[in-house]
PDB file of C-alpha atoms in Angstrom:
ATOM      1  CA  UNK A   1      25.321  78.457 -34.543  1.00 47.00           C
ATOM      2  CA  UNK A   2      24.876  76.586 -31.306  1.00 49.00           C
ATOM      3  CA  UNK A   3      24.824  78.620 -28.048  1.00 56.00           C
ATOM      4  CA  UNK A   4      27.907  78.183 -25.962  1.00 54.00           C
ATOM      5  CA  UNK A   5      25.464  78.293 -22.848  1.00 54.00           C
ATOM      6  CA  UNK A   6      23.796  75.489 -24.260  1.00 51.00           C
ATOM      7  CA  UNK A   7      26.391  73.389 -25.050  1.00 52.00           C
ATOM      8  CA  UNK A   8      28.015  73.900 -21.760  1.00 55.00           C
ATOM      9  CA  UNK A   9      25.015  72.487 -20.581  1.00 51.00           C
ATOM     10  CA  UNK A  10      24.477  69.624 -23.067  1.00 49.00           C
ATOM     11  CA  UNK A  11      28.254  68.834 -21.721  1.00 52.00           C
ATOM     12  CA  UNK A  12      26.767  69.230 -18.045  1.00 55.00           C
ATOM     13  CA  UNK A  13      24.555  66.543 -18.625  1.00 58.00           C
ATOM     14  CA  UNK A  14      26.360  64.149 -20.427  1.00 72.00           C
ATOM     15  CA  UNK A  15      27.755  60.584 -19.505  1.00 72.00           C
ATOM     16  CA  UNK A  16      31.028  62.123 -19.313  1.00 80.00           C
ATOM     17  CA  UNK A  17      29.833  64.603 -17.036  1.00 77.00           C
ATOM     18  CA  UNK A  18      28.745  62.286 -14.815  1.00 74.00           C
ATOM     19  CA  UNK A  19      31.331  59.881 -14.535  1.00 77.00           C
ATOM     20  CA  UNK A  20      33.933  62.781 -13.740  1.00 76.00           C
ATOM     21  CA  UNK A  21      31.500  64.400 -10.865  1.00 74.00           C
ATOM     22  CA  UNK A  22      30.614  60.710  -9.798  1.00 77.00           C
ATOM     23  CA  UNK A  23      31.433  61.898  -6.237  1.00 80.00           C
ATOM     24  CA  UNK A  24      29.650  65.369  -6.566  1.00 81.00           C
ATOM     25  CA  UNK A  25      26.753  66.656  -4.970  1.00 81.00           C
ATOM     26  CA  UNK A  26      24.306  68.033  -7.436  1.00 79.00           C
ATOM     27  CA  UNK A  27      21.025  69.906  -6.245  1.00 82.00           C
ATOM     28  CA  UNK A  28      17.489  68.469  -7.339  1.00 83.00           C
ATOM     29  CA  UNK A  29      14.934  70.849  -7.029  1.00 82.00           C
ATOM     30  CA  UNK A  30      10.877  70.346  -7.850  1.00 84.00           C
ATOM     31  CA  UNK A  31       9.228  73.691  -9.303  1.00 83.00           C
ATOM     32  CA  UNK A  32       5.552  74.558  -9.994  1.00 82.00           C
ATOM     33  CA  UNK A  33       4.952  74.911 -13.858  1.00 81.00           C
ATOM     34  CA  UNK A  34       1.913  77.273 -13.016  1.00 81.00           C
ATOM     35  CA  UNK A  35       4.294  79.685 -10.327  1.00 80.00           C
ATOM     36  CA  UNK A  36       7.764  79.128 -11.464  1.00 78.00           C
ATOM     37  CA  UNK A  37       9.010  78.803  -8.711  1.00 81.00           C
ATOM     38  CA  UNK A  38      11.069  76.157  -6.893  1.00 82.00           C
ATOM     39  CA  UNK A  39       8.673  74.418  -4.511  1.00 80.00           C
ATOM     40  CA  UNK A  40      11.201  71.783  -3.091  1.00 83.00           C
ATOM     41  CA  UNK A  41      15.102  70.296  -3.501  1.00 79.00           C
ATOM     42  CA  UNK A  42      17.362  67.879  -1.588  1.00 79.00           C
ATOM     43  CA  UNK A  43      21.078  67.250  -2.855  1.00 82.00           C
ATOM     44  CA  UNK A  44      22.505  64.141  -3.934  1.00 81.00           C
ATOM     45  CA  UNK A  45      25.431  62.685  -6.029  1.00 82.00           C
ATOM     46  CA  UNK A  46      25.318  60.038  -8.282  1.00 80.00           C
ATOM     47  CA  UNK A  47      27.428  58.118  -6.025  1.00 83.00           C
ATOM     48  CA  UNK A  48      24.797  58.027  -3.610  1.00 83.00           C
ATOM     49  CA  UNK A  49      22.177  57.694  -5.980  1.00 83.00           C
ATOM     50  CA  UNK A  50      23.627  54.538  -7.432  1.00 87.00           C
ATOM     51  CA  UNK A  51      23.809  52.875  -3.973  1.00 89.00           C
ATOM     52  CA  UNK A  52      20.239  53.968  -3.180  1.00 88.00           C
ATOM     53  CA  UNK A  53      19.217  52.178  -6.046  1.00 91.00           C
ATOM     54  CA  UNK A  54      21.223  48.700  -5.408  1.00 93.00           C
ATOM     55  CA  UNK A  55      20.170  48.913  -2.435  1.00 92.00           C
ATOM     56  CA  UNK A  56      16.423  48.874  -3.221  1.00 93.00           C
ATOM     57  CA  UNK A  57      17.365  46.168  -5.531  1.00 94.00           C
ATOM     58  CA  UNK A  58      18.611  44.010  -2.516  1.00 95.00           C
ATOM     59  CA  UNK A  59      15.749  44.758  -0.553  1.00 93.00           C
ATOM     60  CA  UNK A  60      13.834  43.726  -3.161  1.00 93.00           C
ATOM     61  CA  UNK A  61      15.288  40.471  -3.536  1.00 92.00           C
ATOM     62  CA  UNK A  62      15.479  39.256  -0.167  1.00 91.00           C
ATOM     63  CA  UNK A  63      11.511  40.260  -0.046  1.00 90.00           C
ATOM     64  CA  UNK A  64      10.921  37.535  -2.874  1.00 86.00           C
ATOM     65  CA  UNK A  65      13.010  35.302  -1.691  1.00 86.00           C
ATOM     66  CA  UNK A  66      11.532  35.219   1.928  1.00 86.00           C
ATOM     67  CA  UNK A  67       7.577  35.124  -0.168  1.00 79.00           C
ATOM     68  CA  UNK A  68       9.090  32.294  -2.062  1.00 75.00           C
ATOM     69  CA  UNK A  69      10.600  30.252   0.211  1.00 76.00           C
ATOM     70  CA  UNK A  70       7.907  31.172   3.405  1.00 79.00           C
ATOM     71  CA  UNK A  71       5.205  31.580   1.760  1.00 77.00           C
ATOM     72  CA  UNK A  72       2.694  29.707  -1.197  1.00 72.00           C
ATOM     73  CA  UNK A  73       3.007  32.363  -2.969  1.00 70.00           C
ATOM     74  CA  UNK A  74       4.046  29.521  -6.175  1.00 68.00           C
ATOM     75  CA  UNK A  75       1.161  27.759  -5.656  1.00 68.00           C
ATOM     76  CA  UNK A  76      -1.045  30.592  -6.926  1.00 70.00           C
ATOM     77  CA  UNK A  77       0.834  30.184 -10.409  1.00 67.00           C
ATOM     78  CA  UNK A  78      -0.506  28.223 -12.679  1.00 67.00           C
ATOM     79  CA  UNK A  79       2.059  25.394 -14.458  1.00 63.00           C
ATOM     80  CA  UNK A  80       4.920  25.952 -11.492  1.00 65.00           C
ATOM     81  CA  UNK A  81       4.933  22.666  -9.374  1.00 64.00           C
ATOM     82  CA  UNK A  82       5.223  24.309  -6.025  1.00 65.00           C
ATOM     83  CA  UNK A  83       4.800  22.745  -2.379  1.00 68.00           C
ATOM     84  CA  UNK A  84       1.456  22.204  -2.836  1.00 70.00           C
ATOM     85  CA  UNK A  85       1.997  20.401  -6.065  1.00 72.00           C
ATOM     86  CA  UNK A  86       4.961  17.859  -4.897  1.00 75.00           C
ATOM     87  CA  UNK A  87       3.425  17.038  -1.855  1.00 79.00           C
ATOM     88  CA  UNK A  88       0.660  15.717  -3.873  1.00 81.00           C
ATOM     89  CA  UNK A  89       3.303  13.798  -6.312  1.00 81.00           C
ATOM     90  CA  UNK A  90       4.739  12.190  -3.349  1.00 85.00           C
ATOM     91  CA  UNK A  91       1.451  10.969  -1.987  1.00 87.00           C
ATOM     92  CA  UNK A  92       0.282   9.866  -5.097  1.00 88.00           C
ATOM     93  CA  UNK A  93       3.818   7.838  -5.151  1.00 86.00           C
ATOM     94  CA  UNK A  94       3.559   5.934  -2.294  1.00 87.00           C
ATOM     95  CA  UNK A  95      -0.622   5.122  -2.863  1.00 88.00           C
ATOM     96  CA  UNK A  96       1.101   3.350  -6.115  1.00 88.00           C
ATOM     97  CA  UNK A  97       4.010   1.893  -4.611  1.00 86.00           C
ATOM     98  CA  UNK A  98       1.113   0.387  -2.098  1.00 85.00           C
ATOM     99  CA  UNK A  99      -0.954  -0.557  -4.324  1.00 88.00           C
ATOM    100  CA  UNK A 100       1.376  -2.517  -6.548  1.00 88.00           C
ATOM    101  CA  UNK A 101       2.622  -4.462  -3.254  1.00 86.00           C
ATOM    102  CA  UNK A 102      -1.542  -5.050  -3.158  1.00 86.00           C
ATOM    103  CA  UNK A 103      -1.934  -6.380  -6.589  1.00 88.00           C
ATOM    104  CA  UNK A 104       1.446  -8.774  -5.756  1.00 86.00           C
ATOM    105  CA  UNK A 105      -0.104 -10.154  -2.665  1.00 86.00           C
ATOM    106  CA  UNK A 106      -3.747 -10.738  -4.818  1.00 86.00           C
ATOM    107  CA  UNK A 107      -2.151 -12.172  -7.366  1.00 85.00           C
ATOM    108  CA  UNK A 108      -0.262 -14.768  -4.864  1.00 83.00           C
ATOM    109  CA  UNK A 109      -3.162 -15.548  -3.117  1.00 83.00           C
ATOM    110  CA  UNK A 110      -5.470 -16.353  -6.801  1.00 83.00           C
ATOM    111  CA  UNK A 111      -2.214 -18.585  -8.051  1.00 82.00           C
ATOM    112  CA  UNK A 112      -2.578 -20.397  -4.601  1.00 78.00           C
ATOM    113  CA  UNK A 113      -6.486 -20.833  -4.684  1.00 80.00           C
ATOM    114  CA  UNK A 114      -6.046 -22.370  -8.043  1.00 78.00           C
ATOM    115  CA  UNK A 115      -3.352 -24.332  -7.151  1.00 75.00           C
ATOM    116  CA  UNK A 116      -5.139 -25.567  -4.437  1.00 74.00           C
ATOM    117  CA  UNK A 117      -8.638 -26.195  -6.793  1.00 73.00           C
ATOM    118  CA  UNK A 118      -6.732 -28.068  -8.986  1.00 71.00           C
ATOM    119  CA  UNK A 119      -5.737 -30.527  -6.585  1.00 66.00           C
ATOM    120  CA  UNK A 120      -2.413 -29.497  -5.979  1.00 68.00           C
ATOM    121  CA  UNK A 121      -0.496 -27.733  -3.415  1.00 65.00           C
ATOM    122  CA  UNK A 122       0.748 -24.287  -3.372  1.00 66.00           C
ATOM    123  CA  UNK A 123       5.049 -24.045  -3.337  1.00 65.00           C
ATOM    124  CA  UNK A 124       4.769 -22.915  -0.083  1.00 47.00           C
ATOM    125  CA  UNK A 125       7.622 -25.051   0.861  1.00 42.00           C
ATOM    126  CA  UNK A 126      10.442 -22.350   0.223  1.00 41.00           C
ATOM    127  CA  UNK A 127       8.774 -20.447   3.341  1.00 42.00           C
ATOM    128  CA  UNK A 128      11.000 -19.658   5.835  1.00 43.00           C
ATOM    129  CA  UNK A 129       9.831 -19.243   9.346  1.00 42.00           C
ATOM    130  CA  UNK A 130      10.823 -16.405  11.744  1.00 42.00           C
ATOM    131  CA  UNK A 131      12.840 -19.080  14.002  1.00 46.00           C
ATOM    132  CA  UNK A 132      14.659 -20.286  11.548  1.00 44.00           C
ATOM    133  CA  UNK A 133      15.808 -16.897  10.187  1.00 43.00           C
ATOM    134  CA  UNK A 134      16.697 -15.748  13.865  1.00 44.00           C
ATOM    135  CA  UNK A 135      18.614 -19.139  14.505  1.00 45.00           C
ATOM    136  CA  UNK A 136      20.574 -18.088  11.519  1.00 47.00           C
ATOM    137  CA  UNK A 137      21.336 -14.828  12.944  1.00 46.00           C
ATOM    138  CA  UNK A 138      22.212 -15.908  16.755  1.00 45.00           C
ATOM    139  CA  UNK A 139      25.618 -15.599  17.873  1.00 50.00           C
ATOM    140  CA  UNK A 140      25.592 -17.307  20.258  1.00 55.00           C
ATOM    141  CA  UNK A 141      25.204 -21.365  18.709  1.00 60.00           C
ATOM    142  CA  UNK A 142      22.128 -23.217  21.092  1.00 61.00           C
ATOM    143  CA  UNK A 143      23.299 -25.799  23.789  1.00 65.00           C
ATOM    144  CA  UNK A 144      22.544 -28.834  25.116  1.00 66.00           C
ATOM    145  CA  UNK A 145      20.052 -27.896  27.528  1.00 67.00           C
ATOM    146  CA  UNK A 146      18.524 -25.771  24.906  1.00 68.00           C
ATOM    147  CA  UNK A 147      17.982 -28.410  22.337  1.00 67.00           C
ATOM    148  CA  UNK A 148      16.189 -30.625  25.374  1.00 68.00           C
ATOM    149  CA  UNK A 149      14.009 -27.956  26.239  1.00 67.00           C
ATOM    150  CA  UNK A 150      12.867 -27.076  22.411  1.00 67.00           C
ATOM    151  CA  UNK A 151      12.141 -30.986  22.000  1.00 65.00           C
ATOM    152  CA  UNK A 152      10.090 -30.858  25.495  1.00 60.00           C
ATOM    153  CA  UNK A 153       7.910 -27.905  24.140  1.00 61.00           C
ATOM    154  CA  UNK A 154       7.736 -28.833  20.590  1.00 58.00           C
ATOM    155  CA  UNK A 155       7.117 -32.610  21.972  1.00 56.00           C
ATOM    156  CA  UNK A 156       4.071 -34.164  23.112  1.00 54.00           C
ATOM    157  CA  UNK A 157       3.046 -33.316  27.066  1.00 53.00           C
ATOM    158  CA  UNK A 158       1.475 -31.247  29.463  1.00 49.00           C
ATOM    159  CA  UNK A 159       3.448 -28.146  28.658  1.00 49.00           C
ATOM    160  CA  UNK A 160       3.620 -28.826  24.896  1.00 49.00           C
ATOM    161  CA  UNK A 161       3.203 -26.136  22.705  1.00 48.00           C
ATOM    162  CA  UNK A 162       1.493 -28.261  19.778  1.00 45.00           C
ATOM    163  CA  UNK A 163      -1.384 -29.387  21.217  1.00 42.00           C
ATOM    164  CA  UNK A 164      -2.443 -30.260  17.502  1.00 44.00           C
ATOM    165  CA  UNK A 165       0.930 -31.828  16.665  1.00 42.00           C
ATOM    166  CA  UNK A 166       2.487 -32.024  13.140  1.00 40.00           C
ATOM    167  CA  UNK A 167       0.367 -31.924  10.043  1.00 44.00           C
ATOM    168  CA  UNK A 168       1.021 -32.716   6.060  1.00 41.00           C
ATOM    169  CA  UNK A 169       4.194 -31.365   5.674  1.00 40.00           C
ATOM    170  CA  UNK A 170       5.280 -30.515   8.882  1.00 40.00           C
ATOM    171  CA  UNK A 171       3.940 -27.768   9.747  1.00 41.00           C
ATOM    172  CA  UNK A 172       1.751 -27.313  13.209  1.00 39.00           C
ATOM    173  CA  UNK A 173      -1.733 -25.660  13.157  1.00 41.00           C
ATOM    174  CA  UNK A 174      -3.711 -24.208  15.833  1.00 46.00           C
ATOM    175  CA  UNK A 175      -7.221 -26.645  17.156  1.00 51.00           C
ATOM    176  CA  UNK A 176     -10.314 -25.755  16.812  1.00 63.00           C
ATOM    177  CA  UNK A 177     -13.920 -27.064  16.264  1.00 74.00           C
ATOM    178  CA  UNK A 178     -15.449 -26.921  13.227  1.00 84.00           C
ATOM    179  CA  UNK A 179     -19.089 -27.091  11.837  1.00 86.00           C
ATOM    180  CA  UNK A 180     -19.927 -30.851   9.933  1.00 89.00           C
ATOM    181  CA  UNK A 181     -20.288 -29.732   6.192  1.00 91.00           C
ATOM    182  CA  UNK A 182     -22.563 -33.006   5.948  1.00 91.00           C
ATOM    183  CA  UNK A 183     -23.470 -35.750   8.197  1.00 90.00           C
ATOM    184  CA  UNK A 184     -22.163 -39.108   6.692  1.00 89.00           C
ATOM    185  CA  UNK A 185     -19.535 -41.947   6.638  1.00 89.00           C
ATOM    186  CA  UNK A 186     -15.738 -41.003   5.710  1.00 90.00           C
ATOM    187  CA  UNK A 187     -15.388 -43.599   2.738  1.00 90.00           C
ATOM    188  CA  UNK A 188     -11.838 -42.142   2.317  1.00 90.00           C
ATOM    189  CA  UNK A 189      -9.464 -40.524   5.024  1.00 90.00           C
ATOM    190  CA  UNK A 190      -7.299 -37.843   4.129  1.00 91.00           C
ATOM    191  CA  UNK A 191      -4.124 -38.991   2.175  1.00 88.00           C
ATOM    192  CA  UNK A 192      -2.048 -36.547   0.705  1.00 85.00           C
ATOM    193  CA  UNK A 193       0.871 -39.077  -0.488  1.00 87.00           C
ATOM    194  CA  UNK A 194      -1.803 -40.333  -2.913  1.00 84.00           C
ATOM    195  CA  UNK A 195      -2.949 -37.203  -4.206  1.00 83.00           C
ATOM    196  CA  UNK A 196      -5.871 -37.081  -1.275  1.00 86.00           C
ATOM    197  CA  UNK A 197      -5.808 -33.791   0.194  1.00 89.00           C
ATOM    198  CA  UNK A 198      -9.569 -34.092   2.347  1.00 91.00           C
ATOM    199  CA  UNK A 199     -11.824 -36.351   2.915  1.00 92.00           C
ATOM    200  CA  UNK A 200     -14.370 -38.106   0.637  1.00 92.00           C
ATOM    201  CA  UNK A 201     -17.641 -38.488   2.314  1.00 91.00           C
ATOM    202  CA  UNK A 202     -20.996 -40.634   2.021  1.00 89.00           C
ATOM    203  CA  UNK A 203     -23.750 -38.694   2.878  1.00 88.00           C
ATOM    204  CA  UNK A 204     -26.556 -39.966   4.701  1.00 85.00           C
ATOM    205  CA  UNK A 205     -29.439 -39.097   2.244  1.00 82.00           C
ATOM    206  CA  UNK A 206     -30.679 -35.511   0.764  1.00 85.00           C
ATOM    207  CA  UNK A 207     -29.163 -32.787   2.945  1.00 89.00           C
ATOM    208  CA  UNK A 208     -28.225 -29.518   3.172  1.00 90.00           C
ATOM    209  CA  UNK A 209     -24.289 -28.318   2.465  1.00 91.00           C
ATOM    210  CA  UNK A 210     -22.849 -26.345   5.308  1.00 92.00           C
ATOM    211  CA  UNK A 211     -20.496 -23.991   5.760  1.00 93.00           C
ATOM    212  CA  UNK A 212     -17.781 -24.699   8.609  1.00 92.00           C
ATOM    213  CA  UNK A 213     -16.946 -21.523   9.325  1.00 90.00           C
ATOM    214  CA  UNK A 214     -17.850 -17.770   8.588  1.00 91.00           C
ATOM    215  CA  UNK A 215     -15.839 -16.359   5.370  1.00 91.00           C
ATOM    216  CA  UNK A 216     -16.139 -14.883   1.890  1.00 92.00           C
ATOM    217  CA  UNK A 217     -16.492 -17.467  -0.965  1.00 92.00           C
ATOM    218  CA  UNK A 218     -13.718 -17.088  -3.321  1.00 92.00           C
ATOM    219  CA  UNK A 219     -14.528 -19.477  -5.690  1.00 90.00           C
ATOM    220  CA  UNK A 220     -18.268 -21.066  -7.409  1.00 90.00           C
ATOM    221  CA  UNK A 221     -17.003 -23.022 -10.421  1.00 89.00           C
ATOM    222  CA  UNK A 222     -18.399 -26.361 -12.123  1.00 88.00           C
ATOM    223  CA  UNK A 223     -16.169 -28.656 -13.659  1.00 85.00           C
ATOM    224  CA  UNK A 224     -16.704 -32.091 -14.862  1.00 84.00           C
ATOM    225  CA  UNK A 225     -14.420 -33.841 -12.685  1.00 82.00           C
ATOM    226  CA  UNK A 226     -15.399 -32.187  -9.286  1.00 84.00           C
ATOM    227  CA  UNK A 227     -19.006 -30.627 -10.331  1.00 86.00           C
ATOM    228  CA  UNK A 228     -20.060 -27.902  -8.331  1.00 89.00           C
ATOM    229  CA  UNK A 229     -16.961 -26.791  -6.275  1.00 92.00           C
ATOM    230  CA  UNK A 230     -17.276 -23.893  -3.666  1.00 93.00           C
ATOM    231  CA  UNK A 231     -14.082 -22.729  -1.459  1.00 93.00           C
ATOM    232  CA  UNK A 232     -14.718 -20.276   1.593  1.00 93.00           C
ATOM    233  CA  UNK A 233     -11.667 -17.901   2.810  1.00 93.00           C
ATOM    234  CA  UNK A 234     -11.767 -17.898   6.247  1.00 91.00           C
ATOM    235  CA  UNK A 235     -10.582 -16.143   9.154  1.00 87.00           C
ATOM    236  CA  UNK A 236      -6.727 -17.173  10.077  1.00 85.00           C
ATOM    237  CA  UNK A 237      -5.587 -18.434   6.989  1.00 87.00           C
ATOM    238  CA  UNK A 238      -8.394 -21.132   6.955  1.00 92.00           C
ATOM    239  CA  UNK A 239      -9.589 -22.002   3.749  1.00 92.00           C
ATOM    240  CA  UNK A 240     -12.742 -25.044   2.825  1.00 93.00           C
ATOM    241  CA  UNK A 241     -13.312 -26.258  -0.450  1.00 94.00           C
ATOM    242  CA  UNK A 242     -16.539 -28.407  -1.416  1.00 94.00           C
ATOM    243  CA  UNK A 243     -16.897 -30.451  -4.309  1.00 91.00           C
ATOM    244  CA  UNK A 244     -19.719 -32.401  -5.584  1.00 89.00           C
ATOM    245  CA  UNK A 245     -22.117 -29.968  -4.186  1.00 90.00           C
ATOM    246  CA  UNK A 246     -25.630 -31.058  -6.297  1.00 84.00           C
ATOM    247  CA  UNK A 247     -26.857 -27.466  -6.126  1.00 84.00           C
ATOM    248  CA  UNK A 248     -25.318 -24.313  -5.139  1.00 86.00           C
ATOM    249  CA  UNK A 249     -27.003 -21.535  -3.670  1.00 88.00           C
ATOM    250  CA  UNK A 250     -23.945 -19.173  -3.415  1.00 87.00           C
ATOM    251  CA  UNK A 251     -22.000 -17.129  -5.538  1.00 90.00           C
ATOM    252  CA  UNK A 252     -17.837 -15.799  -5.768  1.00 88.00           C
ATOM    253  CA  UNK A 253     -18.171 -12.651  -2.993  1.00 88.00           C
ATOM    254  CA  UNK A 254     -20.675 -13.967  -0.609  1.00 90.00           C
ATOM    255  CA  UNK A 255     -20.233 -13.751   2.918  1.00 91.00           C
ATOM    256  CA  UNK A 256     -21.332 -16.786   5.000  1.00 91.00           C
ATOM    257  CA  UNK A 257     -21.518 -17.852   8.340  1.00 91.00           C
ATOM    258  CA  UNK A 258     -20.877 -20.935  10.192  1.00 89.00           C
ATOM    259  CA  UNK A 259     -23.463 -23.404   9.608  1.00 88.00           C
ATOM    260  CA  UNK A 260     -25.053 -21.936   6.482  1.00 90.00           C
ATOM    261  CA  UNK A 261     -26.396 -23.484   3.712  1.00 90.00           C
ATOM    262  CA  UNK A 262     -24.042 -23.354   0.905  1.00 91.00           C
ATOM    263  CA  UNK A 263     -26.216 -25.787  -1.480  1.00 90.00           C
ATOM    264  CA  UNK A 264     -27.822 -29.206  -1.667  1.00 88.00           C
ATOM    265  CA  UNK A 265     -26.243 -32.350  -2.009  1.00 86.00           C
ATOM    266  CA  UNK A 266     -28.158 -36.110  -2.529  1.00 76.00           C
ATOM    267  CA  UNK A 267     -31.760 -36.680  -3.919  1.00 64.00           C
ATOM    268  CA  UNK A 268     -33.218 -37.795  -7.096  1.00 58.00           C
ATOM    269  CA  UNK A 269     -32.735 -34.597  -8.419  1.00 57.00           C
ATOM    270  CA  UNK A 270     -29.090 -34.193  -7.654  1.00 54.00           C
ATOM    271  CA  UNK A 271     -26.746 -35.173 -11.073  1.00 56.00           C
ATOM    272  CA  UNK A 272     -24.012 -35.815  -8.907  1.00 52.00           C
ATOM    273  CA  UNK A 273     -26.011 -37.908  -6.643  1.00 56.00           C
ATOM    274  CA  UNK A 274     -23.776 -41.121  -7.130  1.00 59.00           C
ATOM    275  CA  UNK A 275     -20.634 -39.265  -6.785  1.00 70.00           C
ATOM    276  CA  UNK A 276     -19.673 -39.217  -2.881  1.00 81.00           C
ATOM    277  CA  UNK A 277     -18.623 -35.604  -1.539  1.00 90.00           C
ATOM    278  CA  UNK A 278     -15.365 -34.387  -1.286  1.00 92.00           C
ATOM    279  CA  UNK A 279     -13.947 -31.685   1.635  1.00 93.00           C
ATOM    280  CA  UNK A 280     -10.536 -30.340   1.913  1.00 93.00           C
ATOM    281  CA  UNK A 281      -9.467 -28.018   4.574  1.00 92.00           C
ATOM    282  CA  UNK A 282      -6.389 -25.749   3.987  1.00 92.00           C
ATOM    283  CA  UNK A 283      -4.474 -23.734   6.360  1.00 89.00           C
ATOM    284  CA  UNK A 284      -2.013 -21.134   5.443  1.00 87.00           C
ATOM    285  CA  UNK A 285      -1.622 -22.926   2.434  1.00 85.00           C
ATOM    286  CA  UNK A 286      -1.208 -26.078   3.541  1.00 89.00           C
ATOM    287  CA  UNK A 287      -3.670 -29.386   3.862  1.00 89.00           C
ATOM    288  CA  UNK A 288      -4.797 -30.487   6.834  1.00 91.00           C
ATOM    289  CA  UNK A 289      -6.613 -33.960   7.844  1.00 90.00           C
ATOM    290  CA  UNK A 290     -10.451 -32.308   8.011  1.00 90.00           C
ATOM    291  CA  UNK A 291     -11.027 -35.135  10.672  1.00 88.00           C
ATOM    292  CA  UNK A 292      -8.748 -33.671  13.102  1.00 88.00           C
ATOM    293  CA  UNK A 293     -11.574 -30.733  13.635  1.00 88.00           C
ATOM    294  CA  UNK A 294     -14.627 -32.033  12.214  1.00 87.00           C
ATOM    295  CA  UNK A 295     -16.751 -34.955  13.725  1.00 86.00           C
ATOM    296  CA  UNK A 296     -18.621 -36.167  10.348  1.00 84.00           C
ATOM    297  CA  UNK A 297     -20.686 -38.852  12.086  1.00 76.00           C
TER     298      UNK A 297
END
């Protein structure tokens, strides 16, 4: 039979036991197994006990939040995109998002060079300027005086603002002096209405091609209407193409400076020799009379 002491205590430690002495104090003692005897004891109820323990619990989880959110503590774990990891994501985004606006702007400017290769001239028309756009905004509408003072600047005069006045198309270029590709006679001016956009050159004997200005050649094609044809990128938005060059010494991603041989045009060994040379000078796109910078004679 079971011992009454013994199930008095099974009873004593019970759930049931505990729940109805929830409030109780209840002695804990630490003996020596080799002495029997009690070495050490503190009392405590399981009231107490239980909010010792949620407490630890909340210490405990306001210690990894604070590592978590303070510290890069996730960083150290490998897979878990922490800090460390999205900053990166975000960088990587906008090096993308630049270089597609890149790629856009490269693309442009190759359709326009093409265009412009091909004889024909880049939709650059549907540009609007920044004083157009901010007449649009004002809210106040221009007067009288204003207009006469725009035409007096815009105008011809001392105080004029377009020294260079209006080119193909309207729109007003900056002057400067230019390097002579070749020396020779202009046997054709520059015409756009008939499809001329430069200047068509005889040149006075075997000579060498030069560059007008410093740039980066873009383009070092033959084809059999133009033969040889070499276009320079220049410094604010110039661009020069050559055509009929007899023999070209450059290639697409050279730089050049001003007054550099680009190639060789006339002599008995050029097979262009009886076609006359051809230069067109584009600026931001659009084509300008060459003779208005360049003394060819």
């Amino acid at each position: 039979m079971e011992n009454p002491s013994e199930k008095d205590q099974t009873k004593k430690g019970g759930f049931r036991y505990w729940v109805q002495h929830f409030n109780e104090k209840h002695r804990v003692s630490v003996r020596s197994r080799r002495e029997d005897h009690e070495v050490w004891h503190f009392y405590i109820s399981p009231l107490r006990a239980t909010l010792a323990a949620l407490g630890l619990l909340i210490v405990l989880f306001a210690v990894v939040v604070t590592a978590v959110v303070y510290t890069p503590v996730l960083d150290t774990l490998p897979g878990y995109p922490g800090r460390q990891a999205r900053k990166l994501l975000m960088e990587n985004l906008e090096r993308l998002d630049s270089l597609e606006q890149n790629v856009r702007i490269m693309q442009r400017y190759a359709n326009d060079v093409s265009l412009i290769l091909a004889g024909e001239v880049p939709p650059v028309a549907m540009r609007r300027s920044a004083d157009t756009v901010a007449h649009e905004r004002a809210l106040v509408p221009p007067s009288a005086a204003d207009s006469l003072l725009r035409a007096q600047i815009e105008g011809e005069g001392r105080y004029a603002l377009n020294v260079q006045g209006a080119e193909y198309g309207g729109e007003a270029v900056s002057r400067r002096e230019l390097a002579a590709p070749v020396r020779g006679r202009v046997s054709e001016p520059f015409d756009p209405l008939h499809g001329i956009y430069g200047v068509v050159v005889e040149p006075e004997g075997a000579q060498q091609v030069l560059a007008v200005m410093a740039g980066t050649v873009v383009m070092e094609q033959w084809t059999p209407a133009d033969g040889n044809v070499i276009a320079i990128q220049h410094a604010d938005g110039y661009l020069s193409c050559y055509k009929h060059v007899g023999e070209s010494l450059r290639r697409t991603g050279d730089r050049v400076q001003a007054g550099e041989a680009l190639g060789y045009i006339g002599g008995d060994d050029d097979p262009h020799a009886e076609e006359d040379f051809v230069f067109e000078l584009w600026i931001e796109g659009m084509a300008v009379n060459p003779q208005n910078y360049i003394i060819f004679q």
